[in-house]
mmCIF file of C-alpha atoms in Angstrom:
data_model
loop_
_atom_site.group_PDB
_atom_site.id
_atom_site.type_symbol
_atom_site.label_atom_id
_atom_site.label_comp_id
_atom_site.label_asym_id
_atom_site.label_seq_id
_atom_site.Cartn_x
_atom_site.Cartn_y
_atom_site.Cartn_z
ATOM 1 C CA UNK I 1 14.325 20.701 83.037
ATOM 2 C CA UNK I 2 13.959 19.556 79.448
ATOM 3 C CA UNK I 3 17.215 19.466 77.498
ATOM 4 C CA UNK I 4 16.406 19.242 73.839
ATOM 5 C CA UNK I 5 18.188 19.638 70.521
ATOM 6 C CA UNK I 6 17.215 22.593 68.380
ATOM 7 C CA UNK I 7 16.447 20.449 65.316
ATOM 8 C CA UNK I 8 13.853 18.534 67.390
ATOM 9 C CA UNK I 9 12.245 21.782 68.563
ATOM 10 C CA UNK I 10 12.182 22.992 64.958
ATOM 11 C CA UNK I 11 10.549 19.715 63.853
ATOM 12 C CA UNK I 12 7.760 20.073 66.457
ATOM 13 C CA UNK I 13 7.129 23.705 65.516
ATOM 14 C CA UNK I 14 7.104 22.871 61.810
ATOM 15 C CA UNK I 15 4.630 20.031 62.391
ATOM 16 C CA UNK I 16 2.332 22.224 64.511
ATOM 17 C CA UNK I 17 2.371 25.009 61.897
ATOM 18 C CA UNK I 18 1.732 22.575 59.057
ATOM 19 C CA UNK I 19 -1.307 20.962 60.740
ATOM 20 C CA UNK I 20 -2.778 24.260 61.944
ATOM 21 C CA UNK I 21 -5.742 24.841 62.427
ATOM 22 C CA UNK I 22 -5.913 21.210 63.578
ATOM 23 C CA UNK I 23 -3.981 20.097 66.628
ATOM 24 C CA UNK I 24 -0.719 18.281 65.866
ATOM 25 C CA UNK I 25 0.775 15.562 68.078
ATOM 26 C CA UNK I 26 3.703 13.194 68.346
ATOM 27 C CA UNK I 27 6.473 11.774 70.479
ATOM 28 C CA UNK I 28 10.232 12.015 70.702
ATOM 29 C CA UNK I 29 11.741 8.723 71.738
ATOM 30 C CA UNK I 30 14.995 8.380 73.605
ATOM 31 C CA UNK I 31 17.114 5.595 75.071
ATOM 32 C CA UNK I 32 15.533 4.141 78.208
ATOM 33 C CA UNK I 33 16.577 5.909 81.373
ATOM 34 C CA UNK I 34 18.561 8.706 79.681
ATOM 35 C CA UNK I 35 15.880 11.425 79.604
ATOM 36 C CA UNK I 36 17.386 12.386 76.246
ATOM 37 C CA UNK I 37 14.950 13.015 73.371
ATOM 38 C CA UNK I 38 16.472 11.721 70.130
ATOM 39 C CA UNK I 39 14.079 10.128 67.636
ATOM 40 C CA UNK I 40 11.305 12.366 66.320
ATOM 41 C CA UNK I 41 8.039 10.553 65.569
ATOM 42 C CA UNK I 42 5.221 12.601 64.118
ATOM 43 C CA UNK I 43 1.854 10.991 64.881
ATOM 44 C CA UNK I 44 -1.499 11.217 63.112
ATOM 45 C CA UNK I 45 -4.137 13.108 65.068
ATOM 46 C CA UNK I 46 -6.970 10.594 64.671
ATOM 47 C CA UNK I 47 -9.463 13.329 65.616
ATOM 48 C CA UNK I 48 -8.220 15.791 62.938
ATOM 49 C CA UNK I 49 -9.692 18.509 65.092
ATOM 50 C CA UNK I 50 -8.783 22.072 66.130
ATOM 51 C CA UNK I 51 -9.855 21.315 69.702
ATOM 52 C CA UNK I 52 -8.910 17.697 70.369
ATOM 53 C CA UNK I 53 -6.168 15.223 69.620
ATOM 54 C CA UNK I 54 -5.810 11.489 69.982
ATOM 55 C CA UNK I 55 -3.019 9.243 68.771
ATOM 56 C CA UNK I 56 -4.357 6.814 66.187
ATOM 57 C CA UNK I 57 -4.461 3.591 68.215
ATOM 58 C CA UNK I 58 -3.010 1.324 65.524
ATOM 59 C CA UNK I 59 -0.156 3.732 64.805
ATOM 60 C CA UNK I 60 0.487 4.099 68.528
ATOM 61 C CA UNK I 61 0.801 0.327 68.960
ATOM 62 C CA UNK I 62 3.310 0.183 66.095
ATOM 63 C CA UNK I 63 5.377 3.076 67.454
ATOM 64 C CA UNK I 64 5.294 1.775 71.055
ATOM 65 C CA UNK I 65 6.465 -1.662 69.837
ATOM 66 C CA UNK I 66 9.318 -0.048 67.914
ATOM 67 C CA UNK I 67 10.361 1.834 71.047
ATOM 68 C CA UNK I 68 10.140 -1.332 73.117
ATOM 69 C CA UNK I 69 12.278 -3.264 70.630
ATOM 70 C CA UNK I 70 14.895 -0.490 70.578
ATOM 71 C CA UNK I 71 14.905 -0.133 74.392
ATOM 72 C CA UNK I 72 13.505 3.373 74.078
ATOM 73 C CA UNK I 73 10.784 5.260 75.893
ATOM 74 C CA UNK I 74 8.658 8.311 75.042
ATOM 75 C CA UNK I 75 10.834 11.093 76.485
ATOM 76 C CA UNK I 76 8.686 13.865 74.988
ATOM 77 C CA UNK I 77 4.962 13.721 74.228
ATOM 78 C CA UNK I 78 3.940 16.853 72.348
ATOM 79 C CA UNK I 79 0.790 18.417 70.979
ATOM 80 C CA UNK I 80 -0.355 21.811 69.858
ATOM 81 C CA UNK I 81 -3.115 24.169 70.902
ATOM 82 C CA UNK I 82 -4.279 26.242 67.978
ATOM 83 C CA UNK I 83 -6.223 29.062 69.625
ATOM 84 C CA UNK I 84 -5.194 29.000 73.278
ATOM 85 C CA UNK I 85 -2.012 29.218 75.295
ATOM 86 C CA UNK I 86 0.513 26.400 75.548
ATOM 87 C CA UNK I 87 -0.763 25.177 78.911
ATOM 88 C CA UNK I 88 -2.298 21.732 79.624
ATOM 89 C CA UNK I 89 -6.092 21.674 79.638
ATOM 90 C CA UNK I 90 -8.146 19.651 82.113
ATOM 91 C CA UNK I 91 -8.559 16.980 79.438
ATOM 92 C CA UNK I 92 -4.812 16.946 78.755
ATOM 93 C CA UNK I 93 -4.179 16.427 82.457
ATOM 94 C CA UNK I 94 -6.754 13.655 82.814
ATOM 95 C CA UNK I 95 -5.179 11.694 79.961
ATOM 96 C CA UNK I 96 -1.567 12.230 81.007
ATOM 97 C CA UNK I 97 -0.289 8.805 81.980
ATOM 98 C CA UNK I 98 3.466 8.897 81.525
ATOM 99 C CA UNK I 99 4.807 10.462 84.731
ATOM 100 C CA UNK I 100 8.358 10.178 83.362
ATOM 101 C CA UNK I 101 7.602 12.040 80.129
ATOM 102 C CA UNK I 102 8.025 15.712 79.309
ATOM 103 C CA UNK I 103 4.678 16.976 78.055
ATOM 104 C CA UNK I 104 5.474 19.654 75.504
ATOM 105 C CA UNK I 105 2.722 22.068 74.508
ATOM 106 C CA UNK I 106 2.979 24.346 71.500
ATOM 107 C CA UNK I 107 0.620 27.135 70.600
ATOM 108 C CA UNK I 108 0.062 28.239 67.027
ATOM 109 C CA UNK I 109 -2.440 30.978 67.939
ATOM 110 C CA UNK I 110 0.018 33.701 66.886
ATOM 111 C CA UNK I 111 1.325 33.151 63.339
ATOM 112 C CA UNK I 112 4.317 35.379 64.053
ATOM 113 C CA UNK I 113 5.655 33.907 67.284
ATOM 114 C CA UNK I 114 6.309 30.353 68.432
ATOM 115 C CA UNK I 115 5.208 29.325 71.890
ATOM 116 C CA UNK I 116 6.640 26.118 73.338
ATOM 117 C CA UNK I 117 6.491 25.086 76.985
ATOM 118 C CA UNK I 118 7.175 21.859 78.849
ATOM 119 C CA UNK I 119 5.463 20.215 81.815
ATOM 120 C CA UNK I 120 5.586 17.203 84.050
ATOM 121 C CA UNK I 121 2.151 15.802 84.722
ATOM 122 C CA UNK I 122 1.763 13.213 87.487
ATOM 123 C CA UNK I 123 -1.276 12.328 89.596
ATOM 124 C CA UNK I 124 -3.185 15.259 88.115
ATOM 125 C CA UNK I 125 -0.484 17.735 89.180
ATOM 126 C CA UNK I 126 1.051 19.977 86.524
ATOM 127 C CA UNK I 127 4.557 21.334 87.018
ATOM 128 C CA UNK I 128 6.048 23.607 84.404
ATOM 129 C CA UNK I 129 9.752 23.139 83.786
ATOM 130 C CA UNK I 130 12.413 25.176 81.995
ATOM 131 C CA UNK I 131 13.328 24.213 78.431
ATOM 132 C CA UNK I 132 17.020 24.326 77.510
ATOM 133 C CA UNK I 133 17.516 24.257 73.759
ATOM 134 C CA UNK I 134 20.957 23.009 72.774
ATOM 135 C CA UNK I 135 22.733 22.525 69.452
ATOM 136 C CA UNK I 136 23.771 18.987 70.385
ATOM 137 C CA UNK I 137 24.019 16.740 73.418
ATOM 138 C CA UNK I 138 27.442 16.200 74.941
ATOM 139 C CA UNK I 139 27.850 13.204 77.237
ATOM 140 C CA UNK I 140 31.434 12.467 78.062
ATOM 141 C CA UNK I 141 30.651 9.349 80.122
ATOM 142 C CA UNK I 142 29.613 7.132 77.210
ATOM 143 C CA UNK I 143 31.661 6.420 74.123
ATOM 144 C CA UNK I 144 29.137 6.814 71.350
ATOM 145 C CA UNK I 145 27.966 10.181 72.576
ATOM 146 C CA UNK I 146 31.422 11.740 72.400
ATOM 147 C CA UNK I 147 30.442 12.489 68.851
ATOM 148 C CA UNK I 148 27.863 15.271 68.672
ATOM 149 C CA UNK I 149 24.510 14.153 67.253
ATOM 150 C CA UNK I 150 24.178 17.048 64.841
ATOM 151 C CA UNK I 151 26.771 18.978 62.886
ATOM 152 C CA UNK Z 1 -5.583 -20.943 78.406
ATOM 153 C CA UNK Z 2 -2.582 -18.704 78.684
ATOM 154 C CA UNK Z 3 -2.482 -15.260 77.177
ATOM 155 C CA UNK Z 4 0.475 -12.923 77.472
ATOM 156 C CA UNK Z 5 -0.469 -9.433 78.596
ATOM 157 C CA UNK Z 6 1.896 -6.482 78.101
ATOM 158 C CA UNK Z 7 1.447 -3.979 80.895
ATOM 159 C CA UNK Z 8 2.324 -0.282 80.486
ATOM 160 C CA UNK Z 9 4.607 1.496 82.953
ATOM 161 C CA UNK Z 10 1.716 3.277 84.630
ATOM 162 C CA UNK Z 11 0.054 -0.048 85.625
ATOM 163 C CA UNK Z 12 3.160 -1.924 86.708
ATOM 164 C CA UNK Z 13 2.578 -0.893 90.308
ATOM 165 C CA UNK Z 14 -0.133 -3.585 90.187
ATOM 166 C CA UNK Z 15 2.127 -6.274 88.724
ATOM 167 C CA UNK Z 16 5.112 -5.889 91.009
ATOM 168 C CA UNK Z 17 7.003 -4.089 88.249
ATOM 169 C CA UNK Z 18 6.491 -6.833 85.659
ATOM 170 C CA UNK Z 19 6.018 -5.577 82.084
ATOM 171 C CA UNK Z 20 4.480 -8.829 80.917
ATOM 172 C CA UNK Z 21 2.147 -11.154 82.803
ATOM 173 C CA UNK Z 22 0.091 -14.252 82.020
ATOM 174 C CA UNK Z 23 -3.667 -14.394 82.265
ATOM 175 C CA UNK Z 24 -6.555 -16.431 80.938
ATOM 176 C CA UNK Z 25 -10.100 -15.898 79.722
ATOM 177 C CA UNK Z 26 -12.280 -16.398 76.663
ATOM 178 C CA UNK Z 27 -12.823 -12.680 76.156
ATOM 179 C CA UNK Z 28 -11.356 -9.386 77.333
ATOM 180 C CA UNK Z 29 -13.788 -9.087 80.267
ATOM 181 C CA UNK Z 30 -12.824 -12.531 81.607
ATOM 182 C CA UNK Z 31 -9.182 -11.781 81.040
ATOM 183 C CA UNK Z 32 -9.442 -8.603 83.122
ATOM 184 C CA UNK Z 33 -11.245 -10.515 85.911
ATOM 185 C CA UNK Z 34 -8.431 -13.040 85.915
ATOM 186 C CA UNK Z 35 -5.823 -10.250 85.978
ATOM 187 C CA UNK Z 36 -7.633 -8.629 88.896
ATOM 188 C CA UNK Z 37 -7.540 -11.906 90.860
ATOM 189 C CA UNK Z 38 -3.734 -11.917 90.597
ATOM 190 C CA UNK Z 39 -2.999 -8.186 90.446
ATOM 191 C CA UNK Z 40 -5.455 -6.467 92.725
ATOM 192 C CA UNK Z 41 -6.549 -2.982 91.663
ATOM 193 C CA UNK Z 42 -5.797 -3.322 87.968
ATOM 194 C CA UNK Z 43 -9.439 -3.756 86.918
ATOM 195 C CA UNK Z 44 -10.487 -0.301 88.100
ATOM 196 C CA UNK Z 45 -7.731 1.170 85.932
ATOM 197 C CA UNK Z 46 -9.150 -0.524 82.845
ATOM 198 C CA UNK Z 47 -12.916 -0.661 83.245
ATOM 199 C CA UNK Z 48 -15.500 1.880 84.351
ATOM 200 C CA UNK Z 49 -19.259 1.304 84.460
ATOM 201 C CA UNK Z 50 -18.947 -1.985 82.635
ATOM 202 C CA UNK Z 51 -17.016 -0.703 79.652
ATOM 203 C CA UNK Z 52 -13.432 -0.101 78.734
ATOM 204 C CA UNK Z 53 -11.967 3.063 80.193
ATOM 205 C CA UNK Z 54 -11.440 5.787 77.593
ATOM 206 C CA UNK Z 55 -7.944 6.436 78.960
ATOM 207 C CA UNK Z 56 -6.618 3.041 77.872
ATOM 208 C CA UNK Z 57 -6.222 1.124 74.639
ATOM 209 C CA UNK Z 58 -6.433 -2.662 74.777
ATOM 210 C CA UNK Z 59 -5.256 -4.683 71.798
ATOM 211 C CA UNK Z 60 -5.701 -8.386 71.090
ATOM 212 C CA UNK Z 61 -2.694 -9.159 68.929
ATOM 213 C CA UNK Z 62 -2.726 -6.082 66.650
ATOM 214 C CA UNK Z 63 -6.366 -5.151 66.925
ATOM 215 C CA UNK Z 64 -7.747 -2.367 69.129
ATOM 216 C CA UNK Z 65 -10.658 -4.106 70.897
ATOM 217 C CA UNK Z 66 -12.678 -0.888 70.707
ATOM 218 C CA UNK Z 67 -13.298 -1.848 67.096
ATOM 219 C CA UNK Z 68 -13.771 -5.551 67.850
ATOM 220 C CA UNK Z 69 -16.504 -5.784 70.471
ATOM 221 C CA UNK Z 70 -14.857 -4.075 73.418
ATOM 222 C CA UNK Z 71 -14.919 -6.206 76.556
ATOM 223 C CA UNK Z 72 -16.689 -8.939 74.577
ATOM 224 C CA UNK Z 73 -13.800 -9.273 72.121
ATOM 225 C CA UNK Z 74 -12.645 -12.897 71.939
ATOM 226 C CA UNK Z 75 -9.261 -13.956 73.272
ATOM 227 C CA UNK Z 76 -7.598 -17.229 72.300
ATOM 228 C CA UNK Z 77 -4.841 -19.293 73.820
ATOM 229 C CA UNK Z 78 -1.497 -17.943 72.720
ATOM 230 C CA UNK Z 79 -2.778 -14.455 71.904
ATOM 231 C CA UNK Z 80 -0.833 -11.388 72.904
ATOM 232 C CA UNK Z 81 -2.801 -8.699 74.662
ATOM 233 C CA UNK Z 82 -1.278 -5.247 74.915
ATOM 234 C CA UNK Z 83 -2.478 -2.468 77.194
ATOM 235 C CA UNK Z 84 -1.349 1.077 76.383
ATOM 236 C CA UNK Z 85 -2.371 4.401 77.865
ATOM 237 C CA UNK Z 86 -4.418 6.351 75.307
ATOM 238 C CA UNK Z 87 -2.578 9.535 74.367
ATOM 239 C CA UNK Z 88 -5.137 12.262 73.895
ATOM 240 C CA UNK Z 89 -6.260 15.682 75.041
ATOM 241 C CA UNK Z 90 -8.297 18.702 74.165
ATOM 242 C CA UNK Z 91 -8.627 22.387 74.808
ATOM 243 C CA UNK Z 92 -11.232 22.061 77.562
#
């Protein structure tokens, strides 16, 4: 199950629509071990292609270092398909190397309707999971999170 | 000749869970050989058919070695080497 704030979903959809017909990609970082996506990071698709994406390696190093310094991890890794369904391709599966991440796929093939699905990918196995879109996260067990993240 | 190597989550099974290990070598190929001698199995995750695997990025300090000679890229004492999984995909 992916629990995710609506503003983060909207940001992914907006990015995918804006980069269409090229594939869009990025990550949503969250505090280590919480499984809670919080910090939206739009990445450059170094391929600038409608059929392929690759994080720019220099940008990826910078973003991964920032996450490391902030004790964060990539909770969501997202990209868009522009002419096919939001399901991981064989290439997507072969590259998937974060077994703890939620791989979010968006499809922009239909200009009228948004398609967003989430998967776990580990050892070449794809498992689709439900996506629960929430207005804000509520965690009563830690002080700082008693305050909702978004108004 | 000590170089600090940052190891991504996916490869930490080879380093006993360590996120940072020491290794030595004058270039990336030697460094990987040295890593393999201490952390068995890691080489096959990084190198295929004598070149760097397309599923990983290796950086010497801030430079992606793909643009700096690949396995031949020079490594100096005190350098930081970072290994990251490449994040990529395609429709096929």
